[in-house]
């Protein structure tokens, strides 16, 4: 009898464990858990002024010798650019809501510490060329979460940001996607207090527009490069600047840069990114800065967040496609180091994949895939049934839509 009781006891435990394993998380829960895990070590530490003390820093084996303190601005700015929409949602009593509120509180303290000269986490605002890049991601986070993240800051902190952003005019940007870092900072200054430099804005945006090469792609400078910088920088920042400066389409264009055409180009590029996601939840690994991981998906994520998915892409298929990628990449520990920060690599610790300018602070660009968390939980993006994405349909032998070139002159898809 005693033996039977013991057997029943262990069977009960086994069934209980199995039941817990069989409880399926929603896609939103999966995303929120990953983002919280990514964000907590950064924001908890920085809110207390201890990020620079406690972050386990990893530098490229071919590091070019720049001041390694740029890593902390990269880490904070890039993370916030990705999670700003999520932190802008109203509080609620769900597990996600509690975590989101905590992250927002930490973020607001972190923003203050980032510009406080008496804080251990005051960022490297001077003496470095790279500062322009990551100040732009901080500015982008304010554009994406203006009411929740900019407006609550005290006046001293706000003025410090205005001063630091304005002082970046000393930096002459590279004649590449870097023009958009200048444009993003100036766009924020224009929104915050009307002090954006009109010449810098008009000249940089016109040049990016001139670099459009067709079918959703911009050239990164005078020569086209086959990489993901249209995802990391060009498409999102160009659209955001043009959107803000045209008052989200109330004006047709800004400095000859068309608001509707900017969005149509982004939609075409987003459709291309969706087709690159394999049935297994992977995407092609090519181009520099591939260590930015899921930042490759930013255009598709941005379209979903703005409820502007291109015709033919449903909420369910885009959510399912992005979920497949983020689960494949972040469902275990391989992309986090021993103290919880992102590790240098693509899909594990792979330092040799890093470029000369890459540190593990750079990798928080990965947060840019999670922009749709800024949609409420009852939005169709989250409530629509799971659906196969284009490549999965194709390789599973299901019907799938053929691809079409976006013809700029016709301002339409070419169906030939």
Short mmCIF file of C-alpha atoms in Angstrom, two decimals, residues 63-231:
data_model
loop_
_atom_site.label_atom_id
_atom_site.label_comp_id
_atom_site.label_asym_id
_atom_site.label_seq_id
_atom_site.Cartn_x
_atom_site.Cartn_y
_atom_site.Cartn_z
CA UNK A 63 37.77 46.75 -31.82
CA UNK A 64 38.96 49.96 -33.48
CA UNK A 65 40.08 51.63 -30.26
CA UNK A 66 37.26 54.13 -29.81
CA UNK A 67 36.33 55.05 -26.25
CA UNK A 68 34.52 51.99 -24.91
CA UNK A 69 32.19 54.22 -22.90
CA UNK A 70 30.16 54.65 -26.08
CA UNK A 71 28.84 51.16 -25.32
CA UNK A 72 26.55 52.39 -22.55
CA UNK A 73 24.85 55.00 -24.70
CA UNK A 74 24.42 52.36 -27.40
CA UNK A 75 22.89 49.96 -24.93
CA UNK A 76 20.43 52.44 -23.42
CA UNK A 77 19.51 54.42 -26.53
CA UNK A 78 18.92 51.45 -28.80
CA UNK A 79 16.94 49.55 -26.19
CA UNK A 80 14.66 52.52 -25.55
CA UNK A 81 14.04 53.08 -29.27
CA UNK A 82 12.59 49.58 -29.39
CA UNK A 83 10.52 49.52 -26.22
CA UNK A 84 9.23 53.12 -26.15
CA UNK A 85 5.89 52.21 -27.78
CA UNK A 86 5.33 49.39 -25.29
CA UNK A 87 6.15 51.58 -22.29
CA UNK A 88 3.65 54.14 -23.60
CA UNK A 89 0.68 51.86 -22.99
CA UNK A 90 -1.50 52.63 -19.94
CA UNK A 91 -0.95 50.66 -16.75
CA UNK A 92 -2.99 47.57 -15.98
CA UNK A 93 -2.89 44.82 -13.37
CA UNK A 94 -1.75 41.98 -15.63
CA UNK A 95 1.69 40.46 -15.15
CA UNK A 96 2.78 42.25 -18.30
CA UNK A 97 1.29 45.53 -17.08
CA UNK A 98 3.14 45.33 -13.77
CA UNK A 99 6.44 44.60 -15.51
CA UNK A 100 5.84 47.35 -18.05
CA UNK A 101 5.13 49.91 -15.33
CA UNK A 102 8.32 48.90 -13.52
CA UNK A 103 10.39 49.26 -16.68
CA UNK A 104 8.88 52.69 -17.37
CA UNK A 105 9.72 53.89 -13.86
CA UNK A 106 13.28 52.63 -14.25
CA UNK A 107 13.50 54.18 -17.72
CA UNK A 108 12.49 57.64 -16.51
CA UNK A 109 15.16 57.53 -13.80
CA UNK A 110 17.64 56.23 -16.37
CA UNK A 111 16.90 59.10 -18.76
CA UNK A 112 17.68 61.53 -15.94
CA UNK A 113 20.91 59.75 -15.00
CA UNK A 114 22.03 59.70 -18.64
CA UNK A 115 22.47 63.49 -18.64
CA UNK A 116 23.24 64.12 -14.96
CA UNK A 117 26.95 64.96 -14.60
CA UNK A 118 26.82 63.74 -11.00
CA UNK A 119 25.52 60.29 -11.93
CA UNK A 120 27.72 57.25 -12.37
CA UNK A 121 25.74 56.61 -15.54
CA UNK A 122 26.07 60.00 -17.20
CA UNK A 123 26.65 59.04 -20.83
CA UNK A 124 29.50 60.04 -23.13
CA UNK A 125 28.03 63.16 -24.74
CA UNK A 126 31.31 64.80 -25.70
CA UNK A 127 34.63 63.95 -27.32
CA UNK A 128 33.30 61.12 -29.45
CA UNK A 129 32.11 60.81 -33.04
CA UNK A 130 29.89 57.79 -32.29
CA UNK A 131 27.76 59.85 -29.90
CA UNK A 132 25.72 61.19 -32.83
CA UNK A 133 24.54 57.69 -33.72
CA UNK A 134 23.20 56.69 -30.36
CA UNK A 135 21.94 60.10 -29.38
CA UNK A 136 19.74 59.66 -32.46
CA UNK A 137 18.28 56.47 -31.01
CA UNK A 138 17.59 58.30 -27.76
CA UNK A 139 15.87 61.04 -29.76
CA UNK A 140 13.93 58.36 -31.64
CA UNK A 141 12.77 56.88 -28.34
CA UNK A 142 11.37 60.28 -27.38
CA UNK A 143 9.62 60.59 -30.75
CA UNK A 144 8.11 57.13 -30.29
CA UNK A 145 7.08 57.67 -26.68
CA UNK A 146 6.76 61.44 -26.37
CA UNK A 147 3.92 61.62 -23.85
CA UNK A 148 5.07 58.70 -21.70
CA UNK A 149 8.84 59.20 -21.76
CA UNK A 150 9.63 62.83 -22.62
CA UNK A 151 6.86 64.86 -21.04
CA UNK A 152 7.23 63.40 -17.49
CA UNK A 153 10.92 64.39 -17.28
CA UNK A 154 11.74 67.35 -15.04
CA UNK A 155 12.70 70.64 -16.67
CA UNK A 156 16.38 70.40 -15.71
CA UNK A 157 16.67 67.00 -17.39
CA UNK A 158 14.81 68.19 -20.47
CA UNK A 159 17.11 71.18 -20.86
CA UNK A 160 20.16 68.97 -20.50
CA UNK A 161 18.90 66.83 -23.39
CA UNK A 162 18.17 69.90 -25.50
CA UNK A 163 21.67 71.22 -24.83
CA UNK A 164 23.36 67.90 -25.56
CA UNK A 165 21.36 67.28 -28.72
CA UNK A 166 22.06 70.81 -29.98
CA UNK A 167 25.77 70.41 -29.28
CA UNK A 168 25.88 67.43 -31.65
CA UNK A 169 25.88 69.92 -34.52
CA UNK A 170 29.64 69.97 -34.05
CA UNK A 171 29.75 66.48 -35.64
CA UNK A 172 29.82 66.29 -39.42
CA UNK A 173 27.99 63.04 -40.27
CA UNK A 174 29.36 60.50 -42.70
CA UNK A 175 27.85 60.73 -46.17
CA UNK A 176 25.81 57.57 -45.61
CA UNK A 177 22.85 56.53 -43.46
CA UNK A 178 24.48 58.74 -40.82
CA UNK A 179 22.66 61.70 -42.35
CA UNK A 180 19.52 60.27 -40.76
CA UNK A 181 21.07 60.43 -37.30
CA UNK A 182 21.42 64.17 -37.76
CA UNK A 183 17.89 64.37 -39.16
CA UNK A 184 16.38 62.38 -36.29
CA UNK A 185 18.00 64.54 -33.62
CA UNK A 186 16.90 67.72 -35.42
CA UNK A 187 13.38 66.35 -35.89
CA UNK A 188 13.11 65.76 -32.17
CA UNK A 189 14.40 69.27 -31.41
CA UNK A 190 11.79 70.65 -33.78
CA UNK A 191 9.04 68.72 -31.99
CA UNK A 192 10.27 69.53 -28.48
CA UNK A 193 10.77 73.29 -28.80
CA UNK A 194 10.84 74.30 -32.45
CA UNK A 195 14.63 74.62 -32.53
CA UNK A 196 15.36 72.06 -35.26
CA UNK A 197 17.83 73.26 -37.87
CA UNK A 198 15.82 73.63 -41.09
CA UNK A 199 18.85 73.40 -43.35
CA UNK A 200 20.13 70.22 -41.73
CA UNK A 201 16.66 68.71 -41.95
CA UNK A 202 15.89 69.62 -45.54
CA UNK A 203 19.33 68.84 -46.96
CA UNK A 204 19.72 65.46 -45.26
CA UNK A 205 16.21 64.23 -46.08
CA UNK A 206 16.48 65.38 -49.69
CA UNK A 207 19.73 63.47 -50.05
CA UNK A 208 18.23 60.26 -48.62
CA UNK A 209 15.34 60.67 -51.05
CA UNK A 210 17.83 61.01 -53.91
CA UNK A 211 19.45 57.75 -52.82
CA UNK A 212 16.28 55.76 -53.40
CA UNK A 213 17.20 53.08 -55.97
CA UNK A 214 13.84 51.39 -56.47
CA UNK A 215 11.57 48.55 -55.33
CA UNK A 216 11.71 49.61 -51.69
CA UNK A 217 15.49 49.95 -51.39
CA UNK A 218 17.65 52.97 -50.62
CA UNK A 219 21.36 53.16 -51.29
CA UNK A 220 23.50 53.67 -48.19
CA UNK A 221 25.40 56.59 -49.63
CA UNK A 222 26.40 56.97 -53.27
CA UNK A 223 26.99 53.22 -53.71
CA UNK A 224 24.44 50.49 -53.06
CA UNK A 225 25.37 47.93 -50.40
CA UNK A 226 23.51 44.66 -49.95
CA UNK A 227 22.95 44.57 -46.21
CA UNK A 228 20.20 45.27 -43.70
CA UNK A 229 20.81 48.99 -43.14
CA UNK A 230 17.47 49.72 -44.77
CA UNK A 231 16.08 47.85 -41.74
#
